[in-house]
């Protein structure tokens, strides 16, 4: 008998999707045709790393090499080489997923909180 893997969509945009796998206890980021499994701490590390990128500086820089940012979050086996537009789209995807995860956590706490 083979166990089925339970994957639930957390958030999606036209550019990608974030899903949650309860069995493997990870988040699955599908972005521009690539799939990456991230632990929850690695997911938040990736989000923080992307949030620290100065998009305005990248956009103003005329050097073609400045249009690419290498992002390798600590504790993650995957490295991302992203252009400015990709960074914007991935930031939007991760921000939406973070909000949905927080909302789910709040709802779970309210629904299943023991009544005193």
mmCIF file of C-alpha atoms in Angstrom:
data_model
loop_
_atom_site.group_PDB
_atom_site.id
_atom_site.type_symbol
_atom_site.label_atom_id
_atom_site.label_comp_id
_atom_site.label_asym_id
_atom_site.label_seq_id
_atom_site.Cartn_x
_atom_site.Cartn_y
_atom_site.Cartn_z
ATOM 1 C CA UNK A 1 0.000 0.000 0.000
ATOM 2 C CA UNK A 2 1.464 3.342 -1.029
ATOM 3 C CA UNK A 3 0.890 6.412 1.127
ATOM 4 C CA UNK A 4 -0.588 9.399 -0.640
ATOM 5 C CA UNK A 5 1.232 12.676 -0.262
ATOM 6 C CA UNK A 6 -1.027 15.453 0.963
ATOM 7 C CA UNK A 7 -0.108 18.733 -0.734
ATOM 8 C CA UNK A 8 -2.250 21.816 -0.174
ATOM 9 C CA UNK A 9 -1.982 25.022 -2.175
ATOM 10 C CA UNK A 10 -1.149 27.966 0.067
ATOM 11 C CA UNK A 11 -1.010 30.801 -2.478
ATOM 12 C CA UNK A 12 -0.532 31.260 -6.199
ATOM 13 C CA UNK A 13 0.034 33.998 -8.751
ATOM 14 C CA UNK A 14 0.329 33.808 -12.545
ATOM 15 C CA UNK A 15 4.084 33.340 -12.015
ATOM 16 C CA UNK A 16 4.116 30.550 -9.464
ATOM 17 C CA UNK A 17 2.608 28.698 -6.558
ATOM 18 C CA UNK A 18 3.458 27.826 -2.972
ATOM 19 C CA UNK A 19 2.090 24.576 -1.568
ATOM 20 C CA UNK A 20 2.405 22.899 1.801
ATOM 21 C CA UNK A 21 3.256 19.227 2.296
ATOM 22 C CA UNK A 22 2.264 18.061 5.781
ATOM 23 C CA UNK A 23 3.936 14.670 5.416
ATOM 24 C CA UNK A 24 7.382 16.029 4.467
ATOM 25 C CA UNK A 25 6.816 19.156 6.583
ATOM 26 C CA UNK A 26 7.966 21.520 3.878
ATOM 27 C CA UNK A 27 6.764 24.239 1.563
ATOM 28 C CA UNK A 28 6.975 23.633 -2.168
ATOM 29 C CA UNK A 29 7.726 26.702 -4.258
ATOM 30 C CA UNK A 30 6.954 26.384 -7.955
ATOM 31 C CA UNK A 31 8.334 29.404 -9.781
ATOM 32 C CA UNK A 32 8.898 29.798 -13.509
ATOM 33 C CA UNK A 33 8.841 26.073 -14.174
ATOM 34 C CA UNK A 34 11.171 25.090 -11.329
ATOM 35 C CA UNK A 35 10.084 23.338 -8.149
ATOM 36 C CA UNK A 36 11.944 23.779 -4.875
ATOM 37 C CA UNK A 37 11.155 22.156 -1.538
ATOM 38 C CA UNK A 38 11.957 24.411 1.404
ATOM 39 C CA UNK A 39 11.752 23.865 5.122
ATOM 40 C CA UNK A 40 9.633 26.491 6.858
ATOM 41 C CA UNK A 41 12.699 28.297 8.314
ATOM 42 C CA UNK A 42 14.366 28.262 4.880
ATOM 43 C CA UNK A 43 11.193 29.676 3.295
ATOM 44 C CA UNK A 44 11.219 32.614 5.718
ATOM 45 C CA UNK A 45 14.978 33.068 5.232
ATOM 46 C CA UNK A 46 14.436 33.274 1.459
ATOM 47 C CA UNK A 47 11.667 35.822 1.970
ATOM 48 C CA UNK A 48 13.839 37.970 4.264
ATOM 49 C CA UNK A 49 16.736 37.770 1.795
ATOM 50 C CA UNK A 50 14.529 38.916 -1.083
ATOM 51 C CA UNK A 51 13.021 41.695 1.044
ATOM 52 C CA UNK A 52 16.515 43.102 1.663
ATOM 53 C CA UNK A 53 17.284 43.499 -2.043
ATOM 54 C CA UNK A 54 17.261 47.145 -3.098
ATOM 55 C CA UNK A 55 15.042 46.996 -6.178
ATOM 56 C CA UNK A 56 15.273 50.724 -6.819
ATOM 57 C CA UNK A 57 19.072 50.547 -6.935
ATOM 58 C CA UNK A 58 18.934 47.571 -9.315
ATOM 59 C CA UNK A 59 16.488 49.389 -11.600
ATOM 60 C CA UNK A 60 18.599 52.556 -11.737
ATOM 61 C CA UNK A 61 21.898 50.769 -12.382
ATOM 62 C CA UNK A 62 22.886 50.816 -16.067
ATOM 63 C CA UNK A 63 25.362 47.933 -15.763
ATOM 64 C CA UNK A 64 23.774 44.827 -17.375
ATOM 65 C CA UNK A 65 25.351 42.604 -14.697
ATOM 66 C CA UNK A 66 23.476 44.560 -12.007
ATOM 67 C CA UNK A 67 20.178 43.185 -13.330
ATOM 68 C CA UNK A 68 20.920 39.742 -11.837
ATOM 69 C CA UNK A 69 20.972 38.857 -8.155
ATOM 70 C CA UNK A 70 22.223 35.523 -6.815
ATOM 71 C CA UNK A 71 20.142 34.463 -3.817
ATOM 72 C CA UNK A 72 21.313 31.507 -1.731
ATOM 73 C CA UNK A 73 19.414 31.467 1.569
ATOM 74 C CA UNK A 74 21.175 29.923 4.537
ATOM 75 C CA UNK A 75 20.127 26.313 5.089
ATOM 76 C CA UNK A 76 18.668 25.928 1.608
ATOM 77 C CA UNK A 77 20.112 23.546 -0.952
ATOM 78 C CA UNK A 78 18.841 25.677 -3.831
ATOM 79 C CA UNK A 79 20.396 28.818 -5.282
ATOM 80 C CA UNK A 80 18.332 31.340 -7.233
ATOM 81 C CA UNK A 81 19.779 33.531 -10.026
ATOM 82 C CA UNK A 82 17.086 36.147 -10.551
ATOM 83 C CA UNK A 83 16.617 39.158 -12.787
ATOM 84 C CA UNK A 84 14.870 42.247 -11.457
ATOM 85 C CA UNK A 85 11.436 41.260 -12.786
ATOM 86 C CA UNK A 86 11.797 37.741 -11.358
ATOM 87 C CA UNK A 87 12.690 39.150 -7.944
ATOM 88 C CA UNK A 88 9.545 41.291 -7.981
ATOM 89 C CA UNK A 89 7.358 38.311 -8.936
ATOM 90 C CA UNK A 90 8.963 35.943 -6.416
ATOM 91 C CA UNK A 91 8.679 38.546 -3.642
ATOM 92 C CA UNK A 92 4.971 38.904 -4.430
ATOM 93 C CA UNK A 93 4.500 35.129 -4.364
ATOM 94 C CA UNK A 94 6.325 34.648 -1.054
ATOM 95 C CA UNK A 95 4.616 37.640 0.575
ATOM 96 C CA UNK A 96 1.182 36.288 -0.344
ATOM 97 C CA UNK A 97 2.102 32.816 0.903
ATOM 98 C CA UNK A 98 3.378 34.253 4.190
ATOM 99 C CA UNK A 99 0.090 36.104 4.745
ATOM 100 C CA UNK A 100 -1.922 32.959 4.006
ATOM 101 C CA UNK A 101 0.238 30.884 6.380
ATOM 102 C CA UNK A 102 -0.199 33.470 9.136
ATOM 103 C CA UNK A 103 -3.948 33.659 8.523
ATOM 104 C CA UNK A 104 -4.224 29.877 8.636
ATOM 105 C CA UNK A 105 -2.277 29.832 11.903
ATOM 106 C CA UNK A 106 -4.563 32.463 13.458
ATOM 107 C CA UNK A 107 -7.705 30.633 12.338
ATOM 108 C CA UNK A 108 -6.387 27.307 13.614
ATOM 109 C CA UNK A 109 -5.548 28.894 16.965
ATOM 110 C CA UNK A 110 -9.012 30.492 17.285
ATOM 111 C CA UNK A 111 -10.943 27.417 16.234
ATOM 112 C CA UNK A 112 -9.041 24.828 18.225
ATOM 113 C CA UNK A 113 -8.078 26.918 21.243
ATOM 114 C CA UNK A 114 -9.395 25.269 24.398
ATOM 115 C CA UNK A 115 -12.165 27.210 26.100
ATOM 116 C CA UNK A 116 -11.304 28.103 29.687
#
